[in-house]
Tab-separated table of C-alpha atoms in Angstrom:
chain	number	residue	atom	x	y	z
A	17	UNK	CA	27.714	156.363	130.445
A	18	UNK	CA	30.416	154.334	130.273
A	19	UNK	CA	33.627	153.767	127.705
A	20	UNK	CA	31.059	151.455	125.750
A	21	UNK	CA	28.975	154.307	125.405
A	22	UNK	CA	31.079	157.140	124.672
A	23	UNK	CA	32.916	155.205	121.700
A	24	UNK	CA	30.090	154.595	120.222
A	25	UNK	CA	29.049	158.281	120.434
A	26	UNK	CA	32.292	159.676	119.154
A	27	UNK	CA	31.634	157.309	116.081
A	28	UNK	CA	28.122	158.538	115.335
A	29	UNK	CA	29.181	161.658	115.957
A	30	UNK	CA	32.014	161.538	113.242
A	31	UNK	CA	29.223	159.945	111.000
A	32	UNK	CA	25.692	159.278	112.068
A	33	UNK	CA	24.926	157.366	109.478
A	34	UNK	CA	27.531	154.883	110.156
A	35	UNK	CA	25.788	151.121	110.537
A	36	UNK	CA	26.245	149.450	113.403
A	37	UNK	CA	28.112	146.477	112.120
A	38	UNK	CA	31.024	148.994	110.791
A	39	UNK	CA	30.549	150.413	114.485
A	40	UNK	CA	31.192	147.061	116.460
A	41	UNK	CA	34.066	145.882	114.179
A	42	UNK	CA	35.926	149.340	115.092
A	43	UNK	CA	35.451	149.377	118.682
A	44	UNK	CA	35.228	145.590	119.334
A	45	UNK	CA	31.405	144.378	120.353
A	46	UNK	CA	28.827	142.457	118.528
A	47	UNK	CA	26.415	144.478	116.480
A	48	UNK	CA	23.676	143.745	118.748
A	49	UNK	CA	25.261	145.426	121.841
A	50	UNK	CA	26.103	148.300	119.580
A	51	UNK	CA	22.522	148.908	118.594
A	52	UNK	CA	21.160	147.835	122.027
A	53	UNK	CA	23.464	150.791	123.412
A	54	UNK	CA	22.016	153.297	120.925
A	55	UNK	CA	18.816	152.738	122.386
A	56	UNK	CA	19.752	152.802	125.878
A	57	UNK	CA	21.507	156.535	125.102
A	58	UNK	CA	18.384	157.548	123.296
A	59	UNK	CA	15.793	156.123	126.101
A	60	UNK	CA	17.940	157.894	128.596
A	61	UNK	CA	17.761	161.104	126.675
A	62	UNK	CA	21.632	161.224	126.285
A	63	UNK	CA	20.415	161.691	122.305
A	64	UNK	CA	17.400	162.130	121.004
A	65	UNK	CA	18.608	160.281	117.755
A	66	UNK	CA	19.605	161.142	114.160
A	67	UNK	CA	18.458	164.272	111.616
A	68	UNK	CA	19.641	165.245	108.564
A	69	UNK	CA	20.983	168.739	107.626
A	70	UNK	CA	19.817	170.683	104.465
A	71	UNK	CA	20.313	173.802	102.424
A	72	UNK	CA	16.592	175.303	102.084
A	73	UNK	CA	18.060	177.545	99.908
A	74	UNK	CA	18.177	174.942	96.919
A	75	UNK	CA	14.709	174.484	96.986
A	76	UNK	CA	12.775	177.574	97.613
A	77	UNK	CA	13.110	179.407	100.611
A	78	UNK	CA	14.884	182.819	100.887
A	79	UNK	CA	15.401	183.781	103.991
A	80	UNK	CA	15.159	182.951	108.012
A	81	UNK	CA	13.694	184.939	110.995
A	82	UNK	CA	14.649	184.781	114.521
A	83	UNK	CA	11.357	186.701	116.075
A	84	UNK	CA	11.777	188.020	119.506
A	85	UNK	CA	7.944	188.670	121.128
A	86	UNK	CA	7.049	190.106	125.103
A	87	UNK	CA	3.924	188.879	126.127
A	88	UNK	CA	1.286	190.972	127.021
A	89	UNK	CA	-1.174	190.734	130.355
A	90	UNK	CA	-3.530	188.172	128.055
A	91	UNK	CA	-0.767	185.511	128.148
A	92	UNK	CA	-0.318	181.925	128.503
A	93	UNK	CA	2.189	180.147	127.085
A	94	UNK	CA	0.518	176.930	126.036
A	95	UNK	CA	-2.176	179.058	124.213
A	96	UNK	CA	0.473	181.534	122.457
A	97	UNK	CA	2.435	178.568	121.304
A	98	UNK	CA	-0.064	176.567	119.910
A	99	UNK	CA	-1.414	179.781	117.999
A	100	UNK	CA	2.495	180.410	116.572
A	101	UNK	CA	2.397	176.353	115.434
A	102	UNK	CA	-0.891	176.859	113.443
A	103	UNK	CA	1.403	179.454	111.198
A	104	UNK	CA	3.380	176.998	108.319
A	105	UNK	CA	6.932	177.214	108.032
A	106	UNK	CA	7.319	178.145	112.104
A	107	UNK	CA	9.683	175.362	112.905
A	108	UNK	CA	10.904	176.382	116.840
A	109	UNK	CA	9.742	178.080	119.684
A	110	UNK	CA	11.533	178.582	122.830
A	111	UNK	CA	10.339	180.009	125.633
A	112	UNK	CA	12.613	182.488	127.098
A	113	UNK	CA	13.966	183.869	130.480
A	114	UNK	CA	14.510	187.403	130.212
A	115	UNK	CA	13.447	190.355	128.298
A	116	UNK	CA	11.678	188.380	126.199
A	117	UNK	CA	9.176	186.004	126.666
A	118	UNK	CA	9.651	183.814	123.348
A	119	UNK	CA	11.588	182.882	120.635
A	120	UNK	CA	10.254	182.124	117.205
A	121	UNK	CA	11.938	180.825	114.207
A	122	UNK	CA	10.720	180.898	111.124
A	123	UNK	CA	11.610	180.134	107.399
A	124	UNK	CA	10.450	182.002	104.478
A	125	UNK	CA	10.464	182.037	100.562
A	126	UNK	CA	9.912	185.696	100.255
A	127	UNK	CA	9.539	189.251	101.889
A	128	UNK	CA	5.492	188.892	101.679
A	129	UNK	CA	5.735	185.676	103.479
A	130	UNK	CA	7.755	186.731	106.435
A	131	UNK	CA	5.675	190.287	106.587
A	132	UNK	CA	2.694	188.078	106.887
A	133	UNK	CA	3.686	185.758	109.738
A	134	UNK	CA	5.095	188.806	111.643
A	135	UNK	CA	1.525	190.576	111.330
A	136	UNK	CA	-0.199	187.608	112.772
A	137	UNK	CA	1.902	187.308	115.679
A	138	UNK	CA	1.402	190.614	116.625
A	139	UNK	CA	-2.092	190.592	116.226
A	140	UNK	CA	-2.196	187.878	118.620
A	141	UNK	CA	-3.842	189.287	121.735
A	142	UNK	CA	-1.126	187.096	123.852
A	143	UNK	CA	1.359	188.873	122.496
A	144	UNK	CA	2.471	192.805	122.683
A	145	UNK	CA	4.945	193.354	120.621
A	146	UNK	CA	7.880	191.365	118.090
A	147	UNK	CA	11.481	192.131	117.486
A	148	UNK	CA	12.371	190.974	114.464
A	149	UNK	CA	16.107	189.471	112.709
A	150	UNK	CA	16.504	187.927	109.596
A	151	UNK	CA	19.247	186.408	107.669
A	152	UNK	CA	19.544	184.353	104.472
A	153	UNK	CA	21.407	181.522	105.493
A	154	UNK	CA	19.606	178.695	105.526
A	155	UNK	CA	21.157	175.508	106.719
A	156	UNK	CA	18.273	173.843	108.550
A	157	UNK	CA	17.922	173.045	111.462
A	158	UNK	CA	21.405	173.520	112.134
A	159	UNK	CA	24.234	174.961	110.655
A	160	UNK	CA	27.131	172.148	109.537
A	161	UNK	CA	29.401	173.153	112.142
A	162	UNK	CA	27.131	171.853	114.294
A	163	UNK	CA	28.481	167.896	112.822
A	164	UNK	CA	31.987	168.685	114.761
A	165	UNK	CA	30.422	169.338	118.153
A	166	UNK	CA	33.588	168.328	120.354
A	167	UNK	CA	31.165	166.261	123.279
A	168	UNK	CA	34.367	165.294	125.357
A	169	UNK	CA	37.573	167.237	125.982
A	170	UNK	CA	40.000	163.834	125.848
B	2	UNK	CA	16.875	176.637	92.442
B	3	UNK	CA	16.976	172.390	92.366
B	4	UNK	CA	14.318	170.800	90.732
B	5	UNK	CA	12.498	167.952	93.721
B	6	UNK	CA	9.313	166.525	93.145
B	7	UNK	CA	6.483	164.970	95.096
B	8	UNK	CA	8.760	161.687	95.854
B	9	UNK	CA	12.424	163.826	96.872
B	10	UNK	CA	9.984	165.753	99.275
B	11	UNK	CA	9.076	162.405	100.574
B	12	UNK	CA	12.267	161.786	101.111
B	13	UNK	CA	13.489	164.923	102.822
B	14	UNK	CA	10.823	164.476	105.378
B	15	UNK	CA	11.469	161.430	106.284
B	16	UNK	CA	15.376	161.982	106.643
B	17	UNK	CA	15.398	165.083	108.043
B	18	UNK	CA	13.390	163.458	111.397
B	19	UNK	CA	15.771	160.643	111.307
B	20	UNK	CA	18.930	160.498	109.447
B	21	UNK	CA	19.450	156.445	109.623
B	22	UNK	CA	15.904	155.650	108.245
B	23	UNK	CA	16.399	152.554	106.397
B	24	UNK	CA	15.876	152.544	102.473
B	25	UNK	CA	13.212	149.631	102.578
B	26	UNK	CA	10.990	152.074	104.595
B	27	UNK	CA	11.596	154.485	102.477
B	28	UNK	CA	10.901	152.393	99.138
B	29	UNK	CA	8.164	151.212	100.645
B	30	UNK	CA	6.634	154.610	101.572
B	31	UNK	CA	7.307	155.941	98.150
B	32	UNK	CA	5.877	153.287	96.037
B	33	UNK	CA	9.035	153.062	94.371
B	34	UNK	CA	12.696	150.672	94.108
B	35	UNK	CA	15.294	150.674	96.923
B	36	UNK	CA	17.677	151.310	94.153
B	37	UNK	CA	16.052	154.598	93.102
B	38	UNK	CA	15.153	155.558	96.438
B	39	UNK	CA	19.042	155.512	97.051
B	40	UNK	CA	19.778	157.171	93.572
B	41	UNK	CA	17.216	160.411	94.304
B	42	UNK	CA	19.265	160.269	98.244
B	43	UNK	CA	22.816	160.592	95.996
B	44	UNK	CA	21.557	162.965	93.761
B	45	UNK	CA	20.150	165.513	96.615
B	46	UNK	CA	23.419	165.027	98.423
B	47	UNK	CA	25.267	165.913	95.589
B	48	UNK	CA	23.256	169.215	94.412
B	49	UNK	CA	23.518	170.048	98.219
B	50	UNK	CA	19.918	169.901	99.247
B	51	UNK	CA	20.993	167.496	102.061
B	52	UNK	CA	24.092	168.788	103.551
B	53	UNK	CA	25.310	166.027	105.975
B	54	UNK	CA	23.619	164.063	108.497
B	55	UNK	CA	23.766	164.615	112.071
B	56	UNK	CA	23.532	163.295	115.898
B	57	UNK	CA	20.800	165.096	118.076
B	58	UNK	CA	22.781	165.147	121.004
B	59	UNK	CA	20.546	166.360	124.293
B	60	UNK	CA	23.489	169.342	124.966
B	61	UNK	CA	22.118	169.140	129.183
B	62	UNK	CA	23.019	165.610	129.596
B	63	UNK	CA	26.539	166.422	128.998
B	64	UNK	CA	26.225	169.710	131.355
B	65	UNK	CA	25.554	172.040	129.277
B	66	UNK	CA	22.556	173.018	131.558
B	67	UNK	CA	21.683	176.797	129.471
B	68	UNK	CA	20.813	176.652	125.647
B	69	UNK	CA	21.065	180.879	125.201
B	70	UNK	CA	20.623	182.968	122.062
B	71	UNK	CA	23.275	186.201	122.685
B	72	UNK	CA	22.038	188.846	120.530
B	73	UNK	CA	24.836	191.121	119.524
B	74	UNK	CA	25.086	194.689	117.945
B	75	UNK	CA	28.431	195.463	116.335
B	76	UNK	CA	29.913	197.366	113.484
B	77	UNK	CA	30.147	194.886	110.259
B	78	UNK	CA	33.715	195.124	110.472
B	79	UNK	CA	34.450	193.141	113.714
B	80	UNK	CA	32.018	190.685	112.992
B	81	UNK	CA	34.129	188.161	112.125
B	82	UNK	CA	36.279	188.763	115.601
B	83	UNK	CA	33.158	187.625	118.236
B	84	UNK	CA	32.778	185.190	115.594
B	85	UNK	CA	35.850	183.661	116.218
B	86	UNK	CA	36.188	184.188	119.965
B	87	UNK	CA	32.529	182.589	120.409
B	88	UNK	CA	33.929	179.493	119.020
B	89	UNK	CA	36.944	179.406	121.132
B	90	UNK	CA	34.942	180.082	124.123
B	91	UNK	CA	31.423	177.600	124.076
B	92	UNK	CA	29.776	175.066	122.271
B	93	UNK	CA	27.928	177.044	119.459
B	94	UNK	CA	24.936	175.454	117.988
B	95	UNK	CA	25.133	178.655	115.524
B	96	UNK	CA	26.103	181.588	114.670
B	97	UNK	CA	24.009	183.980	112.026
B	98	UNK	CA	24.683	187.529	110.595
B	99	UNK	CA	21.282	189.298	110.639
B	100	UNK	CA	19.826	192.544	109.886
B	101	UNK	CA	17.222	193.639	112.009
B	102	UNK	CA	17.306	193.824	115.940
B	103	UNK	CA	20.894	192.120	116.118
B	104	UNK	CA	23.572	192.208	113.893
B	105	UNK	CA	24.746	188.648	114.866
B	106	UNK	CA	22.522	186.046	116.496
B	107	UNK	CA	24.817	183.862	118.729
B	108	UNK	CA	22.932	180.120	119.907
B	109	UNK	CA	25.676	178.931	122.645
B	110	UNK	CA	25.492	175.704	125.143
B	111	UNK	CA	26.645	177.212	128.583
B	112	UNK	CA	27.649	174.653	131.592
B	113	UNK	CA	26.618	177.590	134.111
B	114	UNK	CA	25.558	180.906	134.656
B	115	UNK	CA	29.228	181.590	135.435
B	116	UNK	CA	30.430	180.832	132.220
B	117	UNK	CA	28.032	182.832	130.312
B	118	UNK	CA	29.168	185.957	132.067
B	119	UNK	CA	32.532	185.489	131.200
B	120	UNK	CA	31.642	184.821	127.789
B	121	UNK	CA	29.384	188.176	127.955
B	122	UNK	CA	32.366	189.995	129.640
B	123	UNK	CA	34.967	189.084	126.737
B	124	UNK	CA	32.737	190.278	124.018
B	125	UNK	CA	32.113	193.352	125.713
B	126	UNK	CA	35.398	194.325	125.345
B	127	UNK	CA	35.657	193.458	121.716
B	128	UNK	CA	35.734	196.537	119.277
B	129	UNK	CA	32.578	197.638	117.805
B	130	UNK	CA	30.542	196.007	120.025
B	131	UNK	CA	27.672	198.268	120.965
B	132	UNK	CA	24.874	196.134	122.920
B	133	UNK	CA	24.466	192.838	123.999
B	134	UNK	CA	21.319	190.819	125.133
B	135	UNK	CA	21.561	187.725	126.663
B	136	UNK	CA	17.925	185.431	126.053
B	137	UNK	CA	18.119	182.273	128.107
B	138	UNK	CA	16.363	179.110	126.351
B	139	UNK	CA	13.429	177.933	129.344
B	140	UNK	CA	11.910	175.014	127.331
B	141	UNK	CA	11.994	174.065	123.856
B	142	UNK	CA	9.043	173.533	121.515
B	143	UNK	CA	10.496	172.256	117.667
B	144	UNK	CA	8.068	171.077	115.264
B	145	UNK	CA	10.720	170.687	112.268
B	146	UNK	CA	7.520	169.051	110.155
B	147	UNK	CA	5.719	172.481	110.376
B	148	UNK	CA	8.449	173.291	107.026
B	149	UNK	CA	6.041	173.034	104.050
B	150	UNK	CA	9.000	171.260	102.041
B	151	UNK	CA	7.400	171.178	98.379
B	152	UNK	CA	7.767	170.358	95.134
B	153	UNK	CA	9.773	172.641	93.258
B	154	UNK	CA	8.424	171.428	89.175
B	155	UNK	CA	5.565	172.673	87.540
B	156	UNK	CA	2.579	170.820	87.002
């Protein structure tokens, strides 16, 4: 990654919606290198590209829920994940190092919803038992704070 | 609650996988104008259904090898305090106030192992703090299109 590189991050960074014309002008290249170098960072897996950030709160949802679940002897991961996925509104799993074995995240637009989805992950035979926190902010995926990410310390 | 129909969900799906998608596509997806594509964009950044658009950085390419969730237990009224020294600390990806298992629900970037002891070490010592669990991120499955955005009017 060079200074090429890390200008143009710092710029998407401040705003990642920025085109790349208004890019090149401010650090000095032509708008194709600019783009070209977007690509490169994203094919390299420096970024994985763009999202946008939204309050679910305005249109629906109530609450979110960080599950915490230990396996049990039945388990694979690849088979416990998939089953999670086939529940709506499950929008990350992690598998974990520890205590626990995985990490679930949820989204929910009431108390029977997130009941529900906690029931049939612990009914799961892959699964033994889930911890369960929930909060009602709801900034997805991220919260804002997230936008001012300081990537380098100069 | 804001009122979205069939076409703003449209929208929000397509936006929240990639932030720069370009208003032709979109038009053309929705069957309708570029002009009112870009009016229903304004309109649910300005009733705050879209907060702000951002970069998805890949946090281990710049050495921040351990993506952790730091569960915390702590009385209500020092809260705020891990709140702050978390973000003085580590690159926080965010920070939630639950009730349930953990009272706050820290997601940190460490560069090392190292550096997530200290940062386990200093909240230790903070007031109120009762337990701490450390769950380290091994791989990451997100499947943001599992939401079931929908349409919000009647009918």
């Amino acid at each position: 990654m060079d200074k090429i590189d890390k200008a143009i991050l710092k710029e998407l960074i401040k705003n990642p919606k920025k085109p790349f014309q208004h890019i090149s002008e401010k650090i000095g290249v032509a708008p194709v290198t600019a783009q070209a170098r977007f690509e490169k960072m994203k094919n390299n897996g420096a970024i994985h590209g763009t999202f946008s950030i939204l309050d679910l709160s305005k249109i629906g949802f109530q609450g979110k829920a960080f599950l915490l679940a230990k396996a049990s002897r039945e388990y694979d991961a690849e088979t416990a994940i998939s089953n999670i996925f086939e529940i709506p509104n499950v929008f990350l799993i992690s598998e974990l190092v520890g205590v626990y074995d995985l990490l679930v995240m949820v989204v929910f637009r009431n108390m029977a919803e997130i009941r529900e989805i906690v029931n049939k992950i612990r009914t799961l035979n892959t699964i033994e038992k889930v911890e369960v926190s929930l909060t009602n902010e709801l900034n997805f995926p991220l919260k804002e704070e997230f936008t001012e990410i300081q990537l380098f310390d100069n | 609650m804001e009122k979205i129909d069939e076409i703003d969900v449209k929208i929000l799906r397509t936006l929240i996988k990639d932030a720069r998608s370009k208003l032709t596509d979109i038009a053309q997806e929705c069957n309708i104008s570029i002009t009112a594509v870009k009016n229903r964009i304004d309109n649910l950044e300005k009733s705050g259904v879209i907060l702000t658009p951002a970069l998805d950085i890949d946090m281990s390419y710049f050495g921040y090898k351990h993506t952790v969730l730091i569960g915390v237990n702590v009385d209500q009224e020092h809260e705020q305090e891990i709140i702050k020294i978390v973000n003085e600390h580590t690159k926080v990806a965010g920070i939630d106030q639950t009730i349930g298992n953990y009272d706050l629900c820290l997601f940190v970037f460490a560069k090392n192992v190292k550096e997530l002891d200290k940062l386990k070490q200093t909240i230790r010592k903070q007031k109120g703090v009762k337990n701490i669990e450390i769950n380290i991120w091994h791989k990451m499955h997100p499947k943001f299109d599992n939401i079931k955005i929908e349409s919000t009017k009647r009918g």
